[in-house]
Coordinates of C-alpha atoms and ligand atoms in Angstrom, one line a residue:
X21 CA 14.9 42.8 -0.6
X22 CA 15.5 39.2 -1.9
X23 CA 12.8 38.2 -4.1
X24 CA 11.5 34.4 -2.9
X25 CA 10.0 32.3 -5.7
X26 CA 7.1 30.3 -4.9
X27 CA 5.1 30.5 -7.7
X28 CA 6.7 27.5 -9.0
X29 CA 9.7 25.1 -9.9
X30 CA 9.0 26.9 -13.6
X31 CA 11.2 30.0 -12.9
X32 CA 14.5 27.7 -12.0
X33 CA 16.9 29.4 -14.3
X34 CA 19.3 27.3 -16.4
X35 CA 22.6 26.1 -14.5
X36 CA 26.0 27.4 -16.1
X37 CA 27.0 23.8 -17.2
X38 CA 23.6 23.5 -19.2
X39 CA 24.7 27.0 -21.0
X40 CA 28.0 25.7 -21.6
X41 CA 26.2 22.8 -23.5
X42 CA 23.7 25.2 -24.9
X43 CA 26.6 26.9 -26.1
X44 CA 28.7 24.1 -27.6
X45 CA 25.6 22.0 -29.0
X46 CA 26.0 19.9 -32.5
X47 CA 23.1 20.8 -34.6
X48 CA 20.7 20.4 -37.1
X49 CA 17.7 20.5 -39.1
X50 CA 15.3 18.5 -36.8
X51 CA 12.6 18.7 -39.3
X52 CA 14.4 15.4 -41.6
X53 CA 16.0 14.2 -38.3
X54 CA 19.4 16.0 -38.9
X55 CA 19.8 17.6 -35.3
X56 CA 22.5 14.9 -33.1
X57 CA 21.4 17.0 -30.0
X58 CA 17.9 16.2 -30.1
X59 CA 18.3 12.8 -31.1
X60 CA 20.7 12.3 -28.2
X61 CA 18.1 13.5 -25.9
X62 CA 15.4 11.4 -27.6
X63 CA 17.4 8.4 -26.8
X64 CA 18.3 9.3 -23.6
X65 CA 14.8 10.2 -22.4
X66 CA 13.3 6.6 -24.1
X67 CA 16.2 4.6 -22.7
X68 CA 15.6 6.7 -18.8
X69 CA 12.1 6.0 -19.2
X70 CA 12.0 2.2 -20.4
X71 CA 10.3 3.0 -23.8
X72 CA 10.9 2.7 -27.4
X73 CA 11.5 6.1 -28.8
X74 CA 10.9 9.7 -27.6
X75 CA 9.8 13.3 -29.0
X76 CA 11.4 16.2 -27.9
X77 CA 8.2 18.9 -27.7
X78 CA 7.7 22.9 -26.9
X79 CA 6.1 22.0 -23.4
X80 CA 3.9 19.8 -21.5
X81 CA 0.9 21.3 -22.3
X82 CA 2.2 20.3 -26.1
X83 CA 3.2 16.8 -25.2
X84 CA 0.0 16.1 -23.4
X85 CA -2.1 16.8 -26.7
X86 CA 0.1 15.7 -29.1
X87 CA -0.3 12.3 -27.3
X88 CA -4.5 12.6 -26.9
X89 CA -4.5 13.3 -30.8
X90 CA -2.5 10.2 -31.1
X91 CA -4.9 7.9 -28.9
X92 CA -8.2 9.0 -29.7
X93 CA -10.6 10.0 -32.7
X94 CA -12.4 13.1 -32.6
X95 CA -15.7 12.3 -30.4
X96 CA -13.7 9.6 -28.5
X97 CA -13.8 10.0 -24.6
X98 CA -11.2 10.0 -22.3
X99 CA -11.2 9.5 -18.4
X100 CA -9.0 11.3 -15.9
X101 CA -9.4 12.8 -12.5
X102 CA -11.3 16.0 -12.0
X103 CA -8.0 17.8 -10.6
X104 CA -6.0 16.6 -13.5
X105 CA -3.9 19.4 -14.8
X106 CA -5.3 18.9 -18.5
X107 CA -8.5 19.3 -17.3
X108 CA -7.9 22.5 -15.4
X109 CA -4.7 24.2 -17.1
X110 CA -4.6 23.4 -20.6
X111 CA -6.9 25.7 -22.1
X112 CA -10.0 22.7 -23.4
X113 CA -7.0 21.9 -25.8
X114 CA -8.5 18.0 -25.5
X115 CA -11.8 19.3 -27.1
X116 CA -10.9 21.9 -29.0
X117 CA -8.2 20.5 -31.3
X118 CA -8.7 17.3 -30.6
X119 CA -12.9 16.8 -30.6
X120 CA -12.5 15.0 -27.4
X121 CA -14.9 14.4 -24.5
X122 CA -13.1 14.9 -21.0
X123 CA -15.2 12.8 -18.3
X124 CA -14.2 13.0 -14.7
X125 CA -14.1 11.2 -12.1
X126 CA -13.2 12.2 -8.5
X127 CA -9.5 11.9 -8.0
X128 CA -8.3 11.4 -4.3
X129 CA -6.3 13.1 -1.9
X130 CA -3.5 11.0 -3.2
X131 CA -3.7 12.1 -6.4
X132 CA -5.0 8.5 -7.2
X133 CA -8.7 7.6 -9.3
X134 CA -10.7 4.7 -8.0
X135 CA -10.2 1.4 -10.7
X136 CA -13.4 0.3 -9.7
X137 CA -14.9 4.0 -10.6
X138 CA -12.6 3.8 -13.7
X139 CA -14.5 0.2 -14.7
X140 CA -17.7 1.2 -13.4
X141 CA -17.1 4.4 -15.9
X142 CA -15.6 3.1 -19.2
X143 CA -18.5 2.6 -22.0
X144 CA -20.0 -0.3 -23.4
X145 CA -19.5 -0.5 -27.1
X146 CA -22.9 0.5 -28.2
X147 CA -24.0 2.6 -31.6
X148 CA -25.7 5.5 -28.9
X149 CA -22.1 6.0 -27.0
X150 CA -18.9 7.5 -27.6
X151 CA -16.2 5.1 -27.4
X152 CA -14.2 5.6 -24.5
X153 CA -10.5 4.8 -25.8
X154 CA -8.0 6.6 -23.2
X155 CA -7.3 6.6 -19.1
X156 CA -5.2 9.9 -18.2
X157 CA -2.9 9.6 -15.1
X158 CA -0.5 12.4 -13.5
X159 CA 2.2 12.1 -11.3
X160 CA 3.1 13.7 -9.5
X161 CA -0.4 15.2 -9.2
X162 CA 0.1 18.7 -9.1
X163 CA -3.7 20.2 -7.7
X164 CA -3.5 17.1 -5.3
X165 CA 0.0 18.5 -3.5
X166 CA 2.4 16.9 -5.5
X167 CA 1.7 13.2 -4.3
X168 CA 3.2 10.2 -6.0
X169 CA 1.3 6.9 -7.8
X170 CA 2.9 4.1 -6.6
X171 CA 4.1 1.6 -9.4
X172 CA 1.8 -1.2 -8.3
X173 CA -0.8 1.6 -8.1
X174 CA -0.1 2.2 -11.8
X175 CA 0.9 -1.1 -12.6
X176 CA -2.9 -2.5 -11.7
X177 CA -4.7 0.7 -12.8
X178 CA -3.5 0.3 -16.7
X179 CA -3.8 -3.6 -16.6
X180 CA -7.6 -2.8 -15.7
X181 CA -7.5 -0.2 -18.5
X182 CA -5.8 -2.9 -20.6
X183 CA -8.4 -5.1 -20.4
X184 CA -11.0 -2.9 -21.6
X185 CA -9.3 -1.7 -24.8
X186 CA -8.0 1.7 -23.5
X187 CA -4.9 3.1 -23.8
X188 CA -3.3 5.0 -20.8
X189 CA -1.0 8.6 -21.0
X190 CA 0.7 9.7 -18.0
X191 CA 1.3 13.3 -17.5
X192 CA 4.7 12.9 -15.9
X193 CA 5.6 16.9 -15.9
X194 CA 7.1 16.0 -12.4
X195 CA 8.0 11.9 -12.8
X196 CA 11.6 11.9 -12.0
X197 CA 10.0 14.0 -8.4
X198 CA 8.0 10.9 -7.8
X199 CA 10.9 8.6 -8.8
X200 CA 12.7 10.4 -6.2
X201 CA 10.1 9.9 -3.6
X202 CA 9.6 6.3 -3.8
X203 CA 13.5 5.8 -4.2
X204 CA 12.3 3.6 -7.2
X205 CA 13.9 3.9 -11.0
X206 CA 11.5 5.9 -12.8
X207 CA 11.3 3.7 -15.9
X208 CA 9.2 1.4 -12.8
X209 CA 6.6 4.4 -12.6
X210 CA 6.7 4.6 -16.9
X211 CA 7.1 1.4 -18.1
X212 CA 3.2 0.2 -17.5
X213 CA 1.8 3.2 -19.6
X214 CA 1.4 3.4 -23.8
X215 CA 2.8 6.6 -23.4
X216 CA 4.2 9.2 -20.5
X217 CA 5.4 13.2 -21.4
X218 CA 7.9 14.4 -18.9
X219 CA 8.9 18.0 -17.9
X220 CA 12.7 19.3 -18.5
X221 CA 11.5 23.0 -17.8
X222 CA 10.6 22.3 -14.3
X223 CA 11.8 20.9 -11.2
X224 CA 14.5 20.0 -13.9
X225 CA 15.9 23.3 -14.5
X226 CA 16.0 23.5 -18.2
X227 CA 14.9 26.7 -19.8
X228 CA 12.2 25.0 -22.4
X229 CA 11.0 21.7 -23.3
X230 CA 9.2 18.5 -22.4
X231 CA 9.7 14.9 -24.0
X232 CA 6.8 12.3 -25.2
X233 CA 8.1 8.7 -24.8
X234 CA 6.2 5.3 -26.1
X235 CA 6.6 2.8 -28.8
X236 CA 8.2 3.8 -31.9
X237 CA 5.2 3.5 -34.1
X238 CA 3.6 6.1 -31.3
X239 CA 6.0 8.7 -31.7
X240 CA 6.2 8.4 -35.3
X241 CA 2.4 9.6 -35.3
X242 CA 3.1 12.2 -32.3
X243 CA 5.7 13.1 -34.7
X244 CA 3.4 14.2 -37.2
X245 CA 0.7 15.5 -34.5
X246 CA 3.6 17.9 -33.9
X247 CA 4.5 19.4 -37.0
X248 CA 0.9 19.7 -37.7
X249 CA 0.7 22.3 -34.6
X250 CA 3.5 24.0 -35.6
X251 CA 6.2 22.4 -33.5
X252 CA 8.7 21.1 -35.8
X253 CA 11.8 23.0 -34.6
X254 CA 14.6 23.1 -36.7
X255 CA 17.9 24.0 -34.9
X256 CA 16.8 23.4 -31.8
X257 CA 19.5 21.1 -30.5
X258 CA 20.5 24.6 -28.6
X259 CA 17.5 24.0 -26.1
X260 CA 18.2 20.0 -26.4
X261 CA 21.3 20.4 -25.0
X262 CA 20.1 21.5 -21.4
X263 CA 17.8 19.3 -21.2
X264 CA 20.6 16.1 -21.6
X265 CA 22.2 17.8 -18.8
X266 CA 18.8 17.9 -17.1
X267 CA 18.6 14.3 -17.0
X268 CA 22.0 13.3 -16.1
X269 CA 22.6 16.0 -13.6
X270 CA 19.7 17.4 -11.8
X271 CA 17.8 14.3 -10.5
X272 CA 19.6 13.6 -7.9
X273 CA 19.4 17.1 -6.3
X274 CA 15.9 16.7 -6.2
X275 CA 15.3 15.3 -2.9
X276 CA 16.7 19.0 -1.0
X277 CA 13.9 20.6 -2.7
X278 CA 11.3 17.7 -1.4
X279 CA 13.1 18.5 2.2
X280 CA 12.6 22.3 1.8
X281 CA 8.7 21.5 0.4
X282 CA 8.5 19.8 3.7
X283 CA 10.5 22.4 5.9
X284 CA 8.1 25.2 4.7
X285 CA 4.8 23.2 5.2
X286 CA 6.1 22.1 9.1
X287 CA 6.9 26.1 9.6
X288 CA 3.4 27.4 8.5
X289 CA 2.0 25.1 10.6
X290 CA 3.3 26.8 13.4
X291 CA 1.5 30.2 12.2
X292 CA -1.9 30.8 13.8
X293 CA -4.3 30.6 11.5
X294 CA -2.6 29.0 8.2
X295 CA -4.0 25.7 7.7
X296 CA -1.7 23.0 6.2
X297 CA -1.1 19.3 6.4
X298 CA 2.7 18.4 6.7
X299 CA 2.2 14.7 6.6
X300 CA 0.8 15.2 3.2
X301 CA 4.0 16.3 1.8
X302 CA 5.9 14.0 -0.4
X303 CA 7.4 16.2 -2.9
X304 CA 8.2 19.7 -3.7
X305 CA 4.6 21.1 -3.6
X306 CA 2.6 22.2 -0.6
X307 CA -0.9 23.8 -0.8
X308 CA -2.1 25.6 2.5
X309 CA -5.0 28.0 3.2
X310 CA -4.2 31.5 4.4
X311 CA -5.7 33.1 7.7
X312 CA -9.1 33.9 9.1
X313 CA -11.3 33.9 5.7
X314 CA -8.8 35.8 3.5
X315 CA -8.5 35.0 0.1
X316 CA -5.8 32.7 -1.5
X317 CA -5.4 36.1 -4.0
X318 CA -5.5 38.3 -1.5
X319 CA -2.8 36.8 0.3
X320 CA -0.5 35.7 -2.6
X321 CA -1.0 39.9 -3.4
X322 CA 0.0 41.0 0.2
X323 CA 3.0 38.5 0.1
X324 CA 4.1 39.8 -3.1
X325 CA 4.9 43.2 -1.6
X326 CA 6.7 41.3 1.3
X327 CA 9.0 39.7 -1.6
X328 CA 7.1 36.2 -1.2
X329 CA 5.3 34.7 -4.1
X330 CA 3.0 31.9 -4.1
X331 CA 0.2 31.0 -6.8
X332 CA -3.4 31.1 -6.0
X333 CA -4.6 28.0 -7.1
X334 CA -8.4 28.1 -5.5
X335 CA -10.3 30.8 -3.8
X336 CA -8.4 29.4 -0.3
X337 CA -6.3 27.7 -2.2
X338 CA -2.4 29.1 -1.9
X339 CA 0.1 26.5 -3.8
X340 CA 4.5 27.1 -3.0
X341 CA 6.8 25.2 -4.9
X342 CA 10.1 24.9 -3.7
X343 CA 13.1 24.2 -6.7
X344 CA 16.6 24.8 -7.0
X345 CA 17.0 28.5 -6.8
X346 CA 15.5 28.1 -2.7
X347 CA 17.8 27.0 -0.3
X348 CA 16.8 25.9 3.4
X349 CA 17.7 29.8 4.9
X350 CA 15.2 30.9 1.9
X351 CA 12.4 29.0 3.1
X352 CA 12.9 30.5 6.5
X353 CA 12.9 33.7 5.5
X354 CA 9.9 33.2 3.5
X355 CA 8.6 31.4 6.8
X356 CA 9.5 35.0 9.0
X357 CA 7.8 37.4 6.6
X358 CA 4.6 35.5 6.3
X359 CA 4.7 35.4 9.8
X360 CA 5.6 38.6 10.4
X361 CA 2.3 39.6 8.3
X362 CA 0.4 37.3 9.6
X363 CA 0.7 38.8 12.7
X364 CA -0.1 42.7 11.6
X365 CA -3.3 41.6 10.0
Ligands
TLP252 N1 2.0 23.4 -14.6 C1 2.2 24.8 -14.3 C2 0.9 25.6 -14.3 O1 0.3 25.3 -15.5 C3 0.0 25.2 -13.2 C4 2.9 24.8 -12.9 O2 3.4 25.9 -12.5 O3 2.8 23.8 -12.1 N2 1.3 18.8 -16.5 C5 1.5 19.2 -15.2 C6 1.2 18.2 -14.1 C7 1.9 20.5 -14.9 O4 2.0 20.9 -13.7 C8 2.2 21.4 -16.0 C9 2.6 22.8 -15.7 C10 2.0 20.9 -17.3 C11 1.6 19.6 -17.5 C12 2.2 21.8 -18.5 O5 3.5 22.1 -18.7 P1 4.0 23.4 -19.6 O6 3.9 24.5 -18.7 O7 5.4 23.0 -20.0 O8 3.1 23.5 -20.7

């Protein structure tokens, strides 16, 4: 039985043309700046996303704190939206290596936070308060479906920021999806940010990695945030080579996975039961809720055995991403079995 992949645009496996590169990569000691590969795709990333310089990192997860130790001081606050993904999937990293205060405020459906909740939430300088010095964005927002932030939604958001002394990161893990979406140059979703980490490990296709663009005196600190956790790489040009190819080649390709995303959501609305919102879909993720009362685990565990995987993401929760290893016939298989279990329960 053919194994169908939900779980997420993670498992995409590298394509033969980024192993070639992999294979033929110029390196170096990254460590004093030596490896060609990695400064290629340092370039390449800062020049893709209009910003001065860029940081080739381990993950997302790595780039997101690399760039909170950068903006804050231990005790500092920051403000992002309750579903943001280094709220819920990043381990505390925030507070526990950086001595940061995490304060929410509800995100919407859109994946958006209310500037007026953002002013109303920012604190006066005062000897009693922390200071808050840093506004977190994500787009796409992954617990919010994969929805997009416009670039006069972010445009306005940071200027209000701006004005109030904070700096603003965007956790960008899918940024080149939303760039898709809107049909707009992503550098128009980046450029209004301090700073903005990117994903080459995902929708991407590249086997590791994640880069941290802003000014150069930025990454020369993130730089050294990086090292300090252990993530100076040395020859790592190897893994820098896929992700070159990740920018230049799989972009593009993007949109047939926001089709499928879109395909699969419009199918499980036909299935009695499953409760899911196709108008909501504007990229490659779609969240639904499984049958009668059943669990979100207890369904992603009976799919399993039915060769369908999916992440449970909530209690009803179920979350499918679709990504280059799915084509249209896979999502329509996937789309048979649930049914077909669906209608044995
Ligand atoms: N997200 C993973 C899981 O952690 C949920 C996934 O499968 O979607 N920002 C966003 C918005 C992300 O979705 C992720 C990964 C990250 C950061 C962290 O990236 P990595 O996994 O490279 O540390």
């Amino acid at each position: 039985m053919r194994i169908i992949d939900l779980r997420s645009d993670t498992v995409t496996l590298p394509t033969e043309e980024m192993r070639r590169a992999m294979y033929e990569a110029e390196v170096g000691d990254d460590v004093y700046g030596e490896d060609p590969t990695i400064n290629k795709l340092e370039e390449l990333s800062a020049q893709t996303l209009g910003k001065e310089a860029g940081l080739f990192t381990v993950s997302g997860t790595m780039s997101n704190l690399i760039a909170i130790l950068v903006h804050t001081q231990p005790g500092d606050e920051i403000i992002l939206g309750d579903e943001a993904h280094i709220l819920w999937h990043e381990l505390g990293s925030a507070a526990a290596l950086g001595g940061t205060v995490l304060r929410t405020i509800p995100n919407k459906a859109d994946g958006s936070i209310d500037p007026d909740i953002v002013e109303q939430t920012i604190r006066p300088e005062s000897a009693l308060l922390p200071k808050t010095t840093l506004l977190c964005l994500e787009n796409t927002h992954n617990r919010c479906g994969g929805t997009v932030l416009t670039p006069e939604y972010t445009s306005s958001v940071v200027e209000l920021a701006h004005q109030h002394g904070l700096q603003v990161h965007i956790d960008g893990a899918r940024i080149f999806n939303a760039a898709v979406a809107l049909d707009v140059p992503v550098s128009k979703l980046s450029a209004p940010a301090d700073s903005i980490c990117f994903c080459l490990s995902k929708s991407l296709s590249a086997p590791i990695g994640s880069v941290l663009c802003g000014t150069h005196d930025f990454v020369e600190r993130a730089r050294k945030r990086r090292k300090m956790l252990g993530g100076g790489m040395r020859q790592a040009g190897i893994i820098a080579a896929a992700g070159i190819v990740a920018i230049q080649k799989m972009v593009d390709r993007l949109a047939e996975d926001h089709a499928n995303a879109k395909r699969l959501a419009q199918g499980l609305s036909q299935i009695p039961g499953i409760i899911v919102d196709p108008g909501k879909i504007q990229t490659n993720i779609v969240f639904f809720e499984p049958p009668t009362d059943m669990s979100a685990l207890d369904f992603t565990l009976q799919m399993k055995t039915r060769g369908v995987k999916f992440n449970a993401l909530g209690r009803r929760m179920v979350r499918a991403v679709t990504h280059r290893m799915l084509t249209s016939q896979d999502i329509d298989e996937a789309l048979g079995r649930i049914n077909d279990f669906v209608k044995e329960m």
